Short mmCIF file of C-alpha atoms in Angstrom, two decimals:
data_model
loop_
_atom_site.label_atom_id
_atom_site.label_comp_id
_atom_site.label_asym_id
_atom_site.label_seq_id
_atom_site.Cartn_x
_atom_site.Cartn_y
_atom_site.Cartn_z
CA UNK A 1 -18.04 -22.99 -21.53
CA UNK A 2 -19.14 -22.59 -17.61
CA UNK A 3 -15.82 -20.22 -16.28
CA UNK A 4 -14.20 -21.81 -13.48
CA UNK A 5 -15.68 -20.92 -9.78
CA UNK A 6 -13.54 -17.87 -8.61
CA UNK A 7 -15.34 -17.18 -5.40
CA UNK A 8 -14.31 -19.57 -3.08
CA UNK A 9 -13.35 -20.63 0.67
CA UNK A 10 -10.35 -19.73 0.35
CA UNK A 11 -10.26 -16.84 -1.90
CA UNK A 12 -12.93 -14.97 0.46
CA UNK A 13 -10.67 -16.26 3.30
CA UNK A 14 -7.87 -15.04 1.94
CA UNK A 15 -9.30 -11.69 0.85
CA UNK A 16 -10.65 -11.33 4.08
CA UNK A 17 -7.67 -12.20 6.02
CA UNK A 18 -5.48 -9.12 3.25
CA UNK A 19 -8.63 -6.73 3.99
CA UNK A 20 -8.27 -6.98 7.97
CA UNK A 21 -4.38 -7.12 7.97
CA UNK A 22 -4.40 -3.95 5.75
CA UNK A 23 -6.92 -2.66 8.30
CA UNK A 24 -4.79 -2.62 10.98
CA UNK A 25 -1.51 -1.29 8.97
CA UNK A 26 -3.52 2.13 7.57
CA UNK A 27 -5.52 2.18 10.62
CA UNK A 28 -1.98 2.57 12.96
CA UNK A 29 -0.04 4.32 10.02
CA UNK A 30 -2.33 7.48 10.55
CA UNK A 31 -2.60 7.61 14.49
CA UNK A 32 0.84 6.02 16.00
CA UNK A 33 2.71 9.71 14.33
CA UNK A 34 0.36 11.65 16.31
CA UNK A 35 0.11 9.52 19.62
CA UNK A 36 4.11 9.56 19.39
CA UNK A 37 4.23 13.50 19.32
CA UNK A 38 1.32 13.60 22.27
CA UNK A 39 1.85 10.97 24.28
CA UNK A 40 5.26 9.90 24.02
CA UNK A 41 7.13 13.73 23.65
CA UNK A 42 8.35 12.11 20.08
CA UNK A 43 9.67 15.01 17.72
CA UNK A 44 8.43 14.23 14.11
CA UNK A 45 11.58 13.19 12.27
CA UNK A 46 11.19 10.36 15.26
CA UNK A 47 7.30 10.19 13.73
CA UNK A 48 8.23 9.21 10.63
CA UNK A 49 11.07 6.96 11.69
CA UNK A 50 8.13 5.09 12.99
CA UNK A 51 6.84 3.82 9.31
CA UNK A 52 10.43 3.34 8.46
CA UNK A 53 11.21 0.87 10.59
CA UNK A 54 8.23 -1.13 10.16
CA UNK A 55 8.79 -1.09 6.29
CA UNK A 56 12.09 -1.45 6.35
CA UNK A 57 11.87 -4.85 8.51
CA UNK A 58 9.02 -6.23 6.33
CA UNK A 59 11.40 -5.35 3.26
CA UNK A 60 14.14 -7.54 5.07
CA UNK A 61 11.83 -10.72 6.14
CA UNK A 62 10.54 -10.93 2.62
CA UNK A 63 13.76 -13.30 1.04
CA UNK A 64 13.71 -15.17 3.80
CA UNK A 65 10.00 -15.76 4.21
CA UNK A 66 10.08 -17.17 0.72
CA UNK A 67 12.92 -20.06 2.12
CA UNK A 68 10.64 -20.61 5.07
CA UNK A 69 7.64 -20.88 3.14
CA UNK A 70 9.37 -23.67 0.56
CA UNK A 71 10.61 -25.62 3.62
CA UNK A 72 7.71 -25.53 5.74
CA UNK A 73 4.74 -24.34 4.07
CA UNK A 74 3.19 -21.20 2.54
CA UNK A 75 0.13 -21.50 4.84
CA UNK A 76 1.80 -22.23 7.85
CA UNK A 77 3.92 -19.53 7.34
CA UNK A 78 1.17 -16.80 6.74
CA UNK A 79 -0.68 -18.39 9.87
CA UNK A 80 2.78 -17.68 12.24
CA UNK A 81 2.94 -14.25 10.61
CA UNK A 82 -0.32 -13.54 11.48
CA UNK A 83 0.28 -14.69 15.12
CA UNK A 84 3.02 -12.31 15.36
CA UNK A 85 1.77 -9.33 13.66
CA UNK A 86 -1.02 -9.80 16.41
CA UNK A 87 0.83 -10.58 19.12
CA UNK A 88 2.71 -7.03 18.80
CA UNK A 89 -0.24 -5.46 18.00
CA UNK A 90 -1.53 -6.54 21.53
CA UNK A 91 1.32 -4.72 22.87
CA UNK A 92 1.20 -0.94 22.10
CA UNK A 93 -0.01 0.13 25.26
CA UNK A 94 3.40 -0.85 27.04
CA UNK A 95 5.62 1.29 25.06
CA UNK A 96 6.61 4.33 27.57
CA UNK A 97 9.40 5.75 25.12
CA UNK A 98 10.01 6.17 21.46
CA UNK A 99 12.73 3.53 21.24
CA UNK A 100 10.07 0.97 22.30
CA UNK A 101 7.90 2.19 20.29
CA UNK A 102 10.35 1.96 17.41
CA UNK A 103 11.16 -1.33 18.43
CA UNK A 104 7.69 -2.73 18.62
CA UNK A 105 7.19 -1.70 15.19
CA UNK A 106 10.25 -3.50 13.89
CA UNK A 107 8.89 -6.52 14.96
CA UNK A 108 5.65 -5.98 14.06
CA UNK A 109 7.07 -5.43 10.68
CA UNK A 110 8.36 -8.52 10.14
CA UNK A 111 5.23 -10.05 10.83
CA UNK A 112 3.34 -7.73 7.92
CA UNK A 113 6.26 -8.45 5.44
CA UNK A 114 6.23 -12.44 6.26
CA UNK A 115 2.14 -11.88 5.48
CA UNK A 116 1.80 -9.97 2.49
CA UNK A 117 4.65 -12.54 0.73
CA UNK A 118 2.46 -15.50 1.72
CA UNK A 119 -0.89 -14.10 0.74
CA UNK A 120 0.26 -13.61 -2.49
CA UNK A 121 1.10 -16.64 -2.48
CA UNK A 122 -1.56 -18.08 -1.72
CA UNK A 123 -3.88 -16.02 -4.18
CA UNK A 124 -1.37 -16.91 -7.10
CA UNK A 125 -2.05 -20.70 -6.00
CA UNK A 126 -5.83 -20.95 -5.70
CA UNK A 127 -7.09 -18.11 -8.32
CA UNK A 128 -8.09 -20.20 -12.05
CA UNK A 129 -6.02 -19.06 -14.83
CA UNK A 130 -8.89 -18.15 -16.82
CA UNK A 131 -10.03 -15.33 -14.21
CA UNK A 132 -6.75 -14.38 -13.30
CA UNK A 133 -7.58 -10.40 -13.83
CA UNK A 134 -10.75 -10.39 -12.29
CA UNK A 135 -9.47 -12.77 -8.77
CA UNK A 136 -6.21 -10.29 -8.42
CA UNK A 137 -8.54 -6.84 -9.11
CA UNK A 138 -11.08 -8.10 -6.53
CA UNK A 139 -8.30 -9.18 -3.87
CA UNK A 140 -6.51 -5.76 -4.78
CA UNK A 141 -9.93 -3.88 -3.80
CA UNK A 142 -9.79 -5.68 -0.52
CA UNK A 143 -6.73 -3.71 0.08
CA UNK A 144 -8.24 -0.60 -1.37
CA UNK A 145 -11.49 -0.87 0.89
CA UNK A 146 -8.69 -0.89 4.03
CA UNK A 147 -6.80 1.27 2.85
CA UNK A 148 -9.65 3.92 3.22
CA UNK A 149 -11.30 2.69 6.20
CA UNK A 150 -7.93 2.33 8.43
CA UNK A 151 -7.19 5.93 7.65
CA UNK A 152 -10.85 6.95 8.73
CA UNK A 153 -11.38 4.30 11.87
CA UNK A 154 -8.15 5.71 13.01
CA UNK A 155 -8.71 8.91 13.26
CA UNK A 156 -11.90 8.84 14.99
CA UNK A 157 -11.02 6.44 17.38
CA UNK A 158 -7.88 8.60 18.32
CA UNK A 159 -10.35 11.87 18.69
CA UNK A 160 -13.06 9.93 20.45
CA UNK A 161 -11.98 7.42 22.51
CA UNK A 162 -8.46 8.03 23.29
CA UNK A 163 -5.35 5.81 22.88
CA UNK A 164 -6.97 2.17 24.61
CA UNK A 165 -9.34 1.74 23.14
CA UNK A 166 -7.57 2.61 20.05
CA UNK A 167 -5.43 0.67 20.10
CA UNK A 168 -7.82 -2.43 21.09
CA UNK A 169 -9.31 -1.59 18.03
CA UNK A 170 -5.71 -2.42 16.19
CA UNK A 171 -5.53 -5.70 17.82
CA UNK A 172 -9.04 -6.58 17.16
CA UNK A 173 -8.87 -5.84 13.05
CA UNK A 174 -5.19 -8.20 13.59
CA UNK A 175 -7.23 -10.74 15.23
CA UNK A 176 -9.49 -10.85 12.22
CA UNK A 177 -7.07 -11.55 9.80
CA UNK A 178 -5.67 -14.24 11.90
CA UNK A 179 -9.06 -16.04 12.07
CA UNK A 180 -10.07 -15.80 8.72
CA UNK A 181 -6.41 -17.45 7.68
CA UNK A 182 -7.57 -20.68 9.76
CA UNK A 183 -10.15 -21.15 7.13
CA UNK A 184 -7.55 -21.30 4.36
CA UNK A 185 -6.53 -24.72 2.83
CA UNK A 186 -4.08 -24.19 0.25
CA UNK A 187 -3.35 -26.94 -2.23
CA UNK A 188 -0.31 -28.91 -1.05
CA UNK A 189 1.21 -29.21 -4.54
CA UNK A 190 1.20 -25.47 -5.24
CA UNK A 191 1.99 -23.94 -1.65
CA UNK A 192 5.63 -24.12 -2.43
CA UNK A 193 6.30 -22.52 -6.10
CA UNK A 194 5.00 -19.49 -6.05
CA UNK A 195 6.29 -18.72 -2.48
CA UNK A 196 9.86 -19.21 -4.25
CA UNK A 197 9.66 -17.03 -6.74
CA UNK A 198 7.84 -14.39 -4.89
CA UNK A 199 11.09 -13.75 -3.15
CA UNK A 200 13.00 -12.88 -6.38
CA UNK A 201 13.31 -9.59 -7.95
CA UNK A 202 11.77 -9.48 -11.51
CA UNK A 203 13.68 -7.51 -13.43
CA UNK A 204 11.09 -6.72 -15.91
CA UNK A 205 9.15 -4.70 -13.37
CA UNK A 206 11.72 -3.06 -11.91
CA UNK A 207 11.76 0.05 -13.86
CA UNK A 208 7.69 1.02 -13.51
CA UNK A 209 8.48 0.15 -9.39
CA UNK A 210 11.09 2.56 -9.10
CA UNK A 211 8.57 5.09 -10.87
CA UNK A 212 5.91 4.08 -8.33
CA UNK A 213 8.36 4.27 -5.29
CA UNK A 214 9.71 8.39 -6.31
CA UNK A 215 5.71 8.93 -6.06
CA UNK A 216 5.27 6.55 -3.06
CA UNK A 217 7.62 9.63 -1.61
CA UNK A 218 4.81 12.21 -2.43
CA UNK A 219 1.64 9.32 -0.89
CA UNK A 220 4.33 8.99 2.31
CA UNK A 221 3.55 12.68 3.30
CA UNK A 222 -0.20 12.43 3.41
CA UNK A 223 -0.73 8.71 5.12
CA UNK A 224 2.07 9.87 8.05
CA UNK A 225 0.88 13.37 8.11
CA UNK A 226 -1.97 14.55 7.12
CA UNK A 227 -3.65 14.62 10.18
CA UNK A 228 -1.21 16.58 11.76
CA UNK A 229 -1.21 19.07 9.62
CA UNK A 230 -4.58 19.91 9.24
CA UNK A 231 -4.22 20.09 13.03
CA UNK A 232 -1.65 22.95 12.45
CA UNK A 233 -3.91 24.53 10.55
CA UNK A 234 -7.16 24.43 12.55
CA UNK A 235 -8.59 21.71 10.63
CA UNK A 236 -8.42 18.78 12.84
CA UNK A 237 -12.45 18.09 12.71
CA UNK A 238 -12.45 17.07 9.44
CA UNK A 239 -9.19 15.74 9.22
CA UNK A 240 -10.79 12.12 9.55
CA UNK A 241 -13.39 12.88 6.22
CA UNK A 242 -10.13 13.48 4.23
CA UNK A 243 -9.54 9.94 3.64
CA UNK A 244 -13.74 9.39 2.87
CA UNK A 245 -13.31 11.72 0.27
CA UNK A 246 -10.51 10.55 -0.91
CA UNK A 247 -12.19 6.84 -1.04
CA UNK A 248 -14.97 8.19 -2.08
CA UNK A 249 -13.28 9.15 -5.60
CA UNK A 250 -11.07 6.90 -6.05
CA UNK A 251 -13.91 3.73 -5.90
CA UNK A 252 -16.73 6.11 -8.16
CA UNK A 253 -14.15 6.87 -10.37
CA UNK A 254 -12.24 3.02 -10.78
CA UNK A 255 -14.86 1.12 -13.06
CA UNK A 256 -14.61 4.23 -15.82
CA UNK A 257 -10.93 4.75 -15.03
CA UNK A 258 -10.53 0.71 -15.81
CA UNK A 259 -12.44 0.63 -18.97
CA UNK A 260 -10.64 3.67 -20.30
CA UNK A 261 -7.08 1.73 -19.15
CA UNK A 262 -8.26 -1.79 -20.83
CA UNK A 263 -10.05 0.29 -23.90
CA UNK A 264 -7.00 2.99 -25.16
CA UNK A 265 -4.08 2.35 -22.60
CA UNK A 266 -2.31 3.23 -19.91
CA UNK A 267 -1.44 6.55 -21.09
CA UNK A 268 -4.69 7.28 -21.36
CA UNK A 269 -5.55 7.25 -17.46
CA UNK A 270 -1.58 7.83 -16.02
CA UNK A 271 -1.58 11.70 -17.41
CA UNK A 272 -4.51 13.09 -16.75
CA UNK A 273 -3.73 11.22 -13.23
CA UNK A 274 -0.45 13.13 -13.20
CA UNK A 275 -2.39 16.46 -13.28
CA UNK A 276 -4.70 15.32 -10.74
CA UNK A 277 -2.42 14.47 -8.58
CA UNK A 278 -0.13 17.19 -8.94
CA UNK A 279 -3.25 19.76 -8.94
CA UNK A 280 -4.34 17.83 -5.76
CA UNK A 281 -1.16 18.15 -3.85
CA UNK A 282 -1.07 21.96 -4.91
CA UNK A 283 -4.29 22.71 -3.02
CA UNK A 284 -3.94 21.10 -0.06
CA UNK A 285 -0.55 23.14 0.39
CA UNK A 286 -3.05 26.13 0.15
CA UNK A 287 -6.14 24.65 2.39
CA UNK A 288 -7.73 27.18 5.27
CA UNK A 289 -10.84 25.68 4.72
CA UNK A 290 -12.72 22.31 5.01
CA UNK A 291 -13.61 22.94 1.40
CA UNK A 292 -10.18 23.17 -0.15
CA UNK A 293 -8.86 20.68 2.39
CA UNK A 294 -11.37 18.19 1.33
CA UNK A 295 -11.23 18.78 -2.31
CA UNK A 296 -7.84 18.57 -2.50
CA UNK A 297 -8.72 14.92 -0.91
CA UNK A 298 -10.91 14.51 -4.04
CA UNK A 299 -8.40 15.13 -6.47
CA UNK A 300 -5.23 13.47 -4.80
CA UNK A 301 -7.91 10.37 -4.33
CA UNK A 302 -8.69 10.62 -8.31
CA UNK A 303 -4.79 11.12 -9.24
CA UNK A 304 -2.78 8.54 -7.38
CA UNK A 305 -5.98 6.18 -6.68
CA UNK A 306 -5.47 5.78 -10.86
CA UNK A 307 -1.66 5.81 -10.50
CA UNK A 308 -1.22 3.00 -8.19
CA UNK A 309 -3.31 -0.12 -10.20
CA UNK A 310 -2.28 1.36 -13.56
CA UNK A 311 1.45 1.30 -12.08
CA UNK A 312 0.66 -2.09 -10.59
CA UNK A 313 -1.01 -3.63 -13.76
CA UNK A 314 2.19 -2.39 -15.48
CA UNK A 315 4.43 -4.02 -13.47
CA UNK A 316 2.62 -7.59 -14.08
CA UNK A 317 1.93 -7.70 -17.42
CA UNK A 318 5.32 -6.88 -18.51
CA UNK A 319 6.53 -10.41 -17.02
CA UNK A 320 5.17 -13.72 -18.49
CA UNK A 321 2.87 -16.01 -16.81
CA UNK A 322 4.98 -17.63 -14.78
CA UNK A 323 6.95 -14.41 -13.06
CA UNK A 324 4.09 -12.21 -11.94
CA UNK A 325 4.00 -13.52 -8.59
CA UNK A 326 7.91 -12.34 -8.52
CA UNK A 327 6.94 -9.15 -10.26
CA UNK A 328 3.99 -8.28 -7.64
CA UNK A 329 6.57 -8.72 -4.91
CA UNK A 330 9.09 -7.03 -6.84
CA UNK A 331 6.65 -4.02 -7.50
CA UNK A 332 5.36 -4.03 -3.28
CA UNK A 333 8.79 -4.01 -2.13
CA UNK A 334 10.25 -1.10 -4.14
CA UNK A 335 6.90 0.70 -3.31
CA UNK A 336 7.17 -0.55 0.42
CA UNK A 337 10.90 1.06 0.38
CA UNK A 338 9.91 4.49 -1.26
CA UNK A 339 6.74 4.71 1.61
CA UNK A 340 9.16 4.35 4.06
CA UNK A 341 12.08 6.45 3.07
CA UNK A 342 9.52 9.04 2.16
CA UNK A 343 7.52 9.14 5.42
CA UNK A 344 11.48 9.44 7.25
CA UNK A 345 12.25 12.88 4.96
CA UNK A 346 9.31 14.16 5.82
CA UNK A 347 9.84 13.83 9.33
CA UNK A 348 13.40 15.32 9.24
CA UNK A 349 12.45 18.06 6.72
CA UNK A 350 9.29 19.22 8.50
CA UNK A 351 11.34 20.38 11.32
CA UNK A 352 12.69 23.05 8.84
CA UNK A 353 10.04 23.55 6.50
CA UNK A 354 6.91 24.29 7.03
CA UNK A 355 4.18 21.21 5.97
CA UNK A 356 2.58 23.91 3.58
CA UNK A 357 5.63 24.22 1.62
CA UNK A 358 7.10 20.50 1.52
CA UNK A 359 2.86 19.93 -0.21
CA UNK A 360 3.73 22.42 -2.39
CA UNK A 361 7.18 21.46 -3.46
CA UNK A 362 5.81 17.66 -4.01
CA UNK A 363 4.25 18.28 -7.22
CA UNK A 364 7.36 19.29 -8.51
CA UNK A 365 8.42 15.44 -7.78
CA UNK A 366 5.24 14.55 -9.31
CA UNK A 367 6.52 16.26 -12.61
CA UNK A 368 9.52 14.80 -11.99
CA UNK A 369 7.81 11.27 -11.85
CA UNK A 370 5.90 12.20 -15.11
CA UNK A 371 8.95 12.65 -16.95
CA UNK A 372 10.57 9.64 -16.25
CA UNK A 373 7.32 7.91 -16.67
CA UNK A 374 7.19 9.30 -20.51
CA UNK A 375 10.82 8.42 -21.37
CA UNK A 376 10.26 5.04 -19.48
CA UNK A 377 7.30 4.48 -22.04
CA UNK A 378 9.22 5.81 -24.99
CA UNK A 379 11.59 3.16 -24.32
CA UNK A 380 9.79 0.62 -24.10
CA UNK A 381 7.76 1.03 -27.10
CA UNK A 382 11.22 1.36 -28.92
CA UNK A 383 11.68 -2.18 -27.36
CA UNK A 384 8.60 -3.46 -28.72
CA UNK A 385 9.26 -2.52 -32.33
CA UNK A 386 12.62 -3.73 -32.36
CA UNK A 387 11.31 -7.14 -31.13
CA UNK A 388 9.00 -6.75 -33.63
CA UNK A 389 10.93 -6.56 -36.50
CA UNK A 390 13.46 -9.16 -35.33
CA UNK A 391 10.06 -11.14 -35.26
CA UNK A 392 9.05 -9.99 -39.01
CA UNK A 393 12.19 -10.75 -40.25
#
């Protein structure tokens, strides 16, 4: 039988739209701590108070955008979501204080949470049921590919070329993923349902999110500062190749890291990641060098680049069919929330510890998160073969 057509309008639309939006969130994520110290006299527990916020509005916006999107749409809502995210985005320049800053990114917030609800969306809707994997691991790499080049762009433009044009860069990527929405048409019939459920918590995937968000703490310290802290340790030329290294891994290593998942399991991959991680985190708490700086990059890049789709893929397939749109919002949203809480301690605790030490002490939360990813698994294999002799019997 001839599998039905996965590449699409509106699935390379839509990708392209996630990829640009993405672009602009990593791209921002890694500068606006260090422009806020420079050039607006921020301290850093105000640095990280500056992913909070944003996180913490898109968080808030997501119930509601699912109402709005059953009353008026699931593509008009993504396009107005787009418009704002870009419309703040052409606005960082104005800013003289933190509080505006702050502000700005509150709003712009809302935007990104309104987005990333309706996108899913609108991938649940058009993606056939028969290629279901393959359409959500190909939009998911979208967000990978940003997530590596926002980081990278950022960086170099903030080095280079100094805070306009960096920031015209922001508002440019933003302005992509508006345009490439316009050449979305959603199917009428199926631009409501899955923007509804979206908005609900599944409780099925709650317990692997809350796992992902205690680790999302750990991630939080090297997207809001990283870069400053291979500044404070002399490092700041190759601060930018930390995040090419760290893509560099994590997209060699994802085709064997999938077959091994799909092949023998998840606890196959999610150890081994563990130690990576952990091992990762470790070094860079030790870096003088470029060379331990960047292969600490490597190994962080190899650890929680397997953590976060094995995590994810967990999350989804414990929910039926019809609740994995609910349990990939549920999932984002508890990961969202540990990101942001995570990137605010690490602002308020790096004014009493030194950056060296709060890398060192996070692989003791990475243990932590081990641990409580092992009894979460013993449980639920305990689940399974009670339901399974309920099932026998």
């Amino acid at each position: 039988m001839k599998s039905a057509r996965l590449w699409t309008r509106n699935f390379v639309s839509v990708s392209a739209s996630s990829f640009f939006l993405f672009l602009a969130f990593y791209y921002l994520l890694v500068v606006l701590p260090i422009y806020s110290i420079q050039s607006l006299h921020g301290r850093e527990s105000e640095a990280g108070l500056i992913v909070t916020v944003f996180l913490v509005a898109a968080i808030l916006v997501r119930p509601l955008a699912g109402r709005w999107m059953e009353r008026f749409g699931t593509h008009r809502v993504f396009l107005l979501s787009l418009v704002i995210f870009a419309g703040m985005a052409s606005l960082y320049t104005l800013p003289s204080s933190m509080a505006g800053l702050l502000l700005l990114r509150f709003l712009q917030g809302i935007g990104f949470g309104m987005a990333t609800t309706a996108a899913g969306s609108i991938v649940a809707a058009i993606v056939p049921d028969s290629r279901r994997g393959e359409g959500m691991g190909y939009y998911a790499m979208s967000m990978n590919l940003a997530m590596v080049l926002g980081p990278f762009l950022g960086l170099t433009a903030l080095h280079k070329w100094g805070g306009g044009v960096m920031f015209l860069l922001s508002f440019l990527f933003a302005a992509g993923a508006l345009a490439a929405a316009f050449l979305i048409r959603v199917p009428e019939q199926s631009s409501v349902r899955p923007a509804a459920k979206a908005s609900i918590l599944e409780m099925s995937a709650l317990r692997i999110s809350l796992i992902a968000a205690v680790f999302a703490l750990v991630y939080a310290s090297i997207l809001s500062f990283v870069s400053v802290y291979a500044k404070k340790i002399g490092l700041e030329s190759v601060s930018s190749y930390f995040f090419v290294v760290y893509a560099a891994v994590l997209l060699l290593s994802r085709p064997f890291t999938g077959r091994l998942y799909d092949r023998y399991g998840a606890n196959s991959i999610v150890y081994p990641a563990f130690f990576c991680f952990a091992a990762g985190m470790l070094l860079l708490s030790q870096a003088e060098a470029a060379a331990g700086f960047l292969t600490a990059a490597g190994l962080i890049g190899l650890g929680w680049g397997t953590l976060f789709p094995s995590f994810q893929t967990i999350a989804i397939q414990g929910a039926s069919p019809a609740r994995r749109g609910a349990a990939t919002a549920t999932f984002l949203s508890i990961f969202d929330f540990g990101i942001g809480i995570g990137s605010f301690l690490v602002g308020l605790l790096a004014v009493h510890v030194s950056f060296r030490s709060l890398y060192g002490y996070s692989a003791i939360i990475i243990a932590a998160g081990a641990v409580m990813y092992g009894v979460l698994q013993a449980q639920a294999n305990r689940s399974k073969r009670n339901l399974q002799k309920k099932q026998a019997s």
